Short mmCIF file of C-alpha atoms in Angstrom, two decimals:
data_model
loop_
_atom_site.label_atom_id
_atom_site.label_comp_id
_atom_site.label_asym_id
_atom_site.label_seq_id
_atom_site.Cartn_x
_atom_site.Cartn_y
_atom_site.Cartn_z
CA MET A 48 32.55 -7.15 -42.87
CA GLN A 49 32.84 -6.93 -39.22
CA PRO A 50 30.64 -9.24 -37.28
CA ASP A 51 27.66 -6.96 -35.36
CA THR A 52 29.05 -7.26 -31.82
CA ARG A 53 26.05 -4.95 -30.25
CA PRO A 54 24.29 -6.25 -27.51
CA ALA A 55 20.91 -7.68 -28.48
CA ALA A 56 18.09 -5.09 -27.63
CA GLN A 57 15.90 -5.94 -24.79
CA PRO A 58 12.35 -6.53 -25.11
CA PRO A 59 10.63 -3.18 -23.40
CA SER A 60 9.60 -4.00 -20.30
CA PRO A 61 5.36 -4.10 -19.96
CA THR A 62 4.86 -1.38 -18.03
CA ALA A 63 6.89 0.76 -20.67
CA THR A 64 4.91 -0.10 -23.40
CA ASN A 65 1.48 -0.47 -21.81
CA PRO A 66 0.09 3.02 -20.91
CA LEU A 67 -2.56 1.21 -18.80
CA LEU A 68 0.06 0.22 -16.08
CA ARG A 69 0.68 4.10 -15.12
CA ALA A 70 -0.04 5.18 -11.84
CA PRO A 71 -3.08 7.33 -11.11
CA ARG A 72 -2.05 11.15 -10.37
CA LEU A 73 -0.28 11.01 -7.04
CA ALA A 74 -2.22 12.94 -5.36
CA ARG A 75 -5.44 10.89 -5.85
CA ARG A 76 -2.67 7.91 -4.72
CA MET A 77 -2.22 9.69 -1.17
CA ALA A 78 -6.21 10.65 -0.85
CA CYS A 79 -6.74 6.81 -0.95
CA TRP A 80 -3.62 6.27 1.41
CA LEU A 81 -5.09 8.50 3.88
CA TYR A 82 -8.49 7.07 4.00
CA GLU A 83 -7.03 3.68 4.59
CA GLY A 84 -5.14 4.94 7.56
CA MET A 85 -8.72 5.84 8.69
CA LEU A 86 -10.34 2.63 7.86
CA MET A 87 -7.69 1.01 9.29
CA PHE A 88 -8.55 2.25 13.44
CA GLY A 89 -11.35 0.11 13.23
CA VAL A 90 -8.90 -3.19 12.42
CA VAL A 91 -6.53 -1.97 15.18
CA PHE A 92 -9.52 -1.63 17.71
CA MET A 93 -10.72 -4.92 16.79
CA ALA A 94 -7.46 -6.62 16.73
CA GLY A 95 -6.55 -4.62 20.21
CA TYR A 96 -9.82 -6.06 21.67
CA LEU A 97 -9.53 -9.58 20.37
CA HIS A 98 -5.51 -9.18 21.55
CA SER A 99 -6.23 -7.93 24.84
CA ALA A 100 -9.03 -10.61 24.99
CA LEU A 101 -6.66 -13.11 24.37
CA SER A 102 -3.58 -12.20 26.19
CA GLN A 103 -5.91 -11.14 29.63
CA SER A 104 -4.37 -7.60 29.35
CA ARG A 105 -5.48 -5.32 31.70
CA HIS A 106 -3.48 -2.37 31.21
CA ALA A 107 -2.94 -0.62 27.43
CA LEU A 108 0.87 -0.96 28.09
CA ASP A 109 0.83 -4.58 28.97
CA ASN A 110 2.29 -6.97 26.39
CA ARG A 111 2.74 -3.98 24.06
CA HIS A 112 5.45 -5.53 22.20
CA GLY A 113 2.97 -8.78 21.86
CA LEU A 114 0.43 -6.27 20.54
CA GLN A 115 2.38 -4.68 18.09
CA LEU A 116 3.42 -8.20 16.67
CA PHE A 117 -0.52 -9.17 16.69
CA LEU A 118 -0.86 -5.91 14.63
CA PHE A 119 1.84 -6.59 12.33
CA ILE A 120 0.41 -9.96 11.20
CA ILE A 121 -3.34 -8.99 11.30
CA PHE A 122 -2.30 -5.82 8.92
CA GLY A 123 -0.22 -8.36 6.76
CA ILE A 124 -3.39 -10.49 6.18
CA TYR A 125 -5.57 -8.01 5.51
CA PHE A 126 -3.80 -6.05 3.10
CA SER A 127 -2.50 -9.27 1.30
CA TRP A 128 -5.62 -10.70 1.17
CA PHE A 129 -7.73 -7.34 -0.51
CA TRP A 130 -4.57 -6.65 -2.77
CA HIS A 131 -4.71 -10.01 -3.92
CA LYS A 132 -8.39 -9.67 -4.64
CA GLY A 133 -7.09 -6.80 -6.52
CA GLN A 134 -8.39 -3.53 -4.11
CA THR A 135 -8.77 -2.81 -0.59
CA LEU A 136 -12.53 -0.40 0.19
CA ALA A 137 -10.29 2.64 0.04
CA MET A 138 -8.65 1.59 -3.41
CA LYS A 139 -12.22 1.00 -4.56
CA THR A 140 -13.31 4.25 -3.14
CA TRP A 141 -10.54 6.16 -4.94
CA HIS A 142 -10.93 3.53 -8.18
CA ILE A 143 -7.32 2.94 -7.77
CA ARG A 144 -6.50 -1.13 -8.51
CA ILE A 145 -3.07 -3.01 -7.81
CA VAL A 146 -1.83 -5.32 -10.38
CA SER A 147 1.72 -7.38 -11.70
CA ARG A 148 3.60 -5.86 -13.50
CA SER A 149 2.29 -7.78 -16.12
CA GLY A 150 -1.24 -6.43 -15.53
CA GLN A 151 -2.20 -9.24 -14.12
CA PRO A 152 -3.72 -9.96 -10.61
CA LEU A 153 -1.51 -10.58 -7.75
CA THR A 154 -0.47 -13.87 -6.23
CA GLN A 155 -0.70 -14.25 -2.30
CA GLY A 156 3.02 -14.25 -2.35
CA ARG A 157 3.55 -10.89 -4.18
CA ALA A 158 0.49 -9.41 -2.56
CA LEU A 159 2.56 -10.46 1.05
CA LEU A 160 5.92 -9.09 -0.61
CA ARG A 161 4.36 -5.87 -0.97
CA TYR A 162 3.12 -5.65 2.57
CA VAL A 163 6.83 -5.97 3.52
CA CYS A 164 7.98 -3.80 0.91
CA SER A 165 5.67 -1.27 2.20
CA TRP A 166 6.89 -0.87 5.15
CA LEU A 167 9.40 1.56 3.62
CA TRP A 168 6.73 4.17 4.27
CA PHE A 169 7.52 4.13 7.92
CA LEU A 170 10.73 2.22 8.83
CA PRO A 171 13.65 4.12 8.21
CA PRO A 172 12.61 7.21 10.02
CA LEU A 173 11.39 4.70 13.21
CA VAL A 174 14.87 3.14 13.08
CA LEU A 175 16.80 6.42 12.92
CA SER A 176 14.94 7.49 15.84
CA LEU A 177 15.79 4.50 18.49
CA PRO A 178 19.29 5.49 18.88
CA PHE A 179 18.33 9.09 19.43
CA GLY A 180 15.54 8.69 22.34
CA LEU A 181 13.74 11.23 20.38
CA PRO A 182 10.30 12.39 21.90
CA VAL A 183 7.48 11.37 20.35
CA ARG A 184 6.25 14.92 18.67
CA GLU A 185 10.23 15.07 16.89
CA ILE A 186 9.40 11.18 15.52
CA LEU A 187 6.08 12.56 14.38
CA VAL A 188 7.92 15.27 12.33
CA LEU A 189 10.54 12.94 11.11
CA LEU A 190 8.07 10.24 10.23
CA SER A 191 5.78 13.27 8.27
CA GLY A 192 8.88 14.34 6.40
CA TRP A 193 9.82 11.01 5.12
CA VAL A 194 6.10 10.25 3.83
CA VAL A 195 6.39 13.34 2.09
CA LEU A 196 9.88 12.71 0.66
CA TRP A 197 9.02 8.97 -0.04
CA ALA A 198 5.23 9.75 -1.90
CA LEU A 199 7.63 12.52 -4.17
CA ALA A 200 9.86 9.88 -5.06
CA SER A 201 7.88 8.45 -6.89
CA ARG A 202 7.71 11.05 -9.46
CA LEU A 203 11.48 9.73 -10.29
CA HIS A 204 10.00 6.49 -10.97
CA PRO A 205 9.12 5.79 -15.21
CA GLN A 206 5.64 4.77 -14.73
CA GLY A 207 5.09 7.02 -11.75
CA GLN A 208 4.79 4.17 -9.27
CA PHE A 209 5.65 4.04 -5.40
CA TRP A 210 9.40 2.58 -4.91
CA HIS A 211 7.65 0.09 -2.97
CA ASP A 212 5.96 -1.33 -5.68
CA ALA A 213 8.65 -1.08 -7.97
CA LEU A 214 10.55 -3.64 -5.78
CA ALA A 215 7.57 -6.26 -4.82
CA GLY A 216 6.61 -5.89 -8.71
CA THR A 217 3.44 -4.57 -8.37
CA CYS A 218 1.60 -1.53 -10.26
CA LEU A 219 -1.16 0.64 -8.81
CA VAL A 220 -3.52 1.34 -12.01
CA SER A 221 -6.70 3.25 -12.30
CA ALA A 222 -9.75 0.69 -12.17
CA GLU A 223 -12.16 1.34 -14.59
CA ARG A 224 -15.20 3.24 -13.28
CA PRO A 225 -18.49 1.48 -13.62
CA ALA A 226 -21.03 2.92 -16.04
CA PRO A 227 -24.15 4.07 -14.67
CA THR A 228 -26.99 2.22 -15.07
CA LEU A 229 -30.02 3.71 -16.34
CA PRO A 230 -33.69 2.02 -14.83
CA THR A 231 -34.85 -0.04 -17.37
CA PRO A 232 -38.47 1.29 -18.72
CA ARG A 233 -41.53 -0.83 -17.46
CA PRO A 234 -43.78 -1.82 -20.31
CA SER A 235 -47.10 -0.25 -20.48
CA ALA A 236 -50.05 -1.99 -19.79
#
């Protein structure tokens, strides 16, 4: 009798066995993404105002790189804080929640890692455009095309997650919608 030389079977990953960790539909996630972008205008406005007041900037292009770094840090704080809590305002609106691969809430470190990985939505086309000195219009076309490709690439993931979520060990899942509450009847006197 021959000894069994087959490798030991690996236990299935939590996302493969748990259908609750399947990503919401792509259209819903992208609608949430766009809504998040609109909400970020307020964050950018307040952070830009704070930066210009602190740096005593008199012109919009004064200390531009300092402002970009400041916004990068503010965005990191904003997203890692809300992702650690489970949802941003846009995610609450679209009933989407973020959890770890095991279905647990994110740690601050995991949320920060997701923030860094989420720059894959923008960084590749921006870095690619640098050596060519492309005009803004062409950069926007390149960026738009990349966003569409990056979003569609989630269809290749086994659970439909975005690839930056796979890299960060996070999952977007559908959040339970709260049941409507009916008013309690008043006792008649």
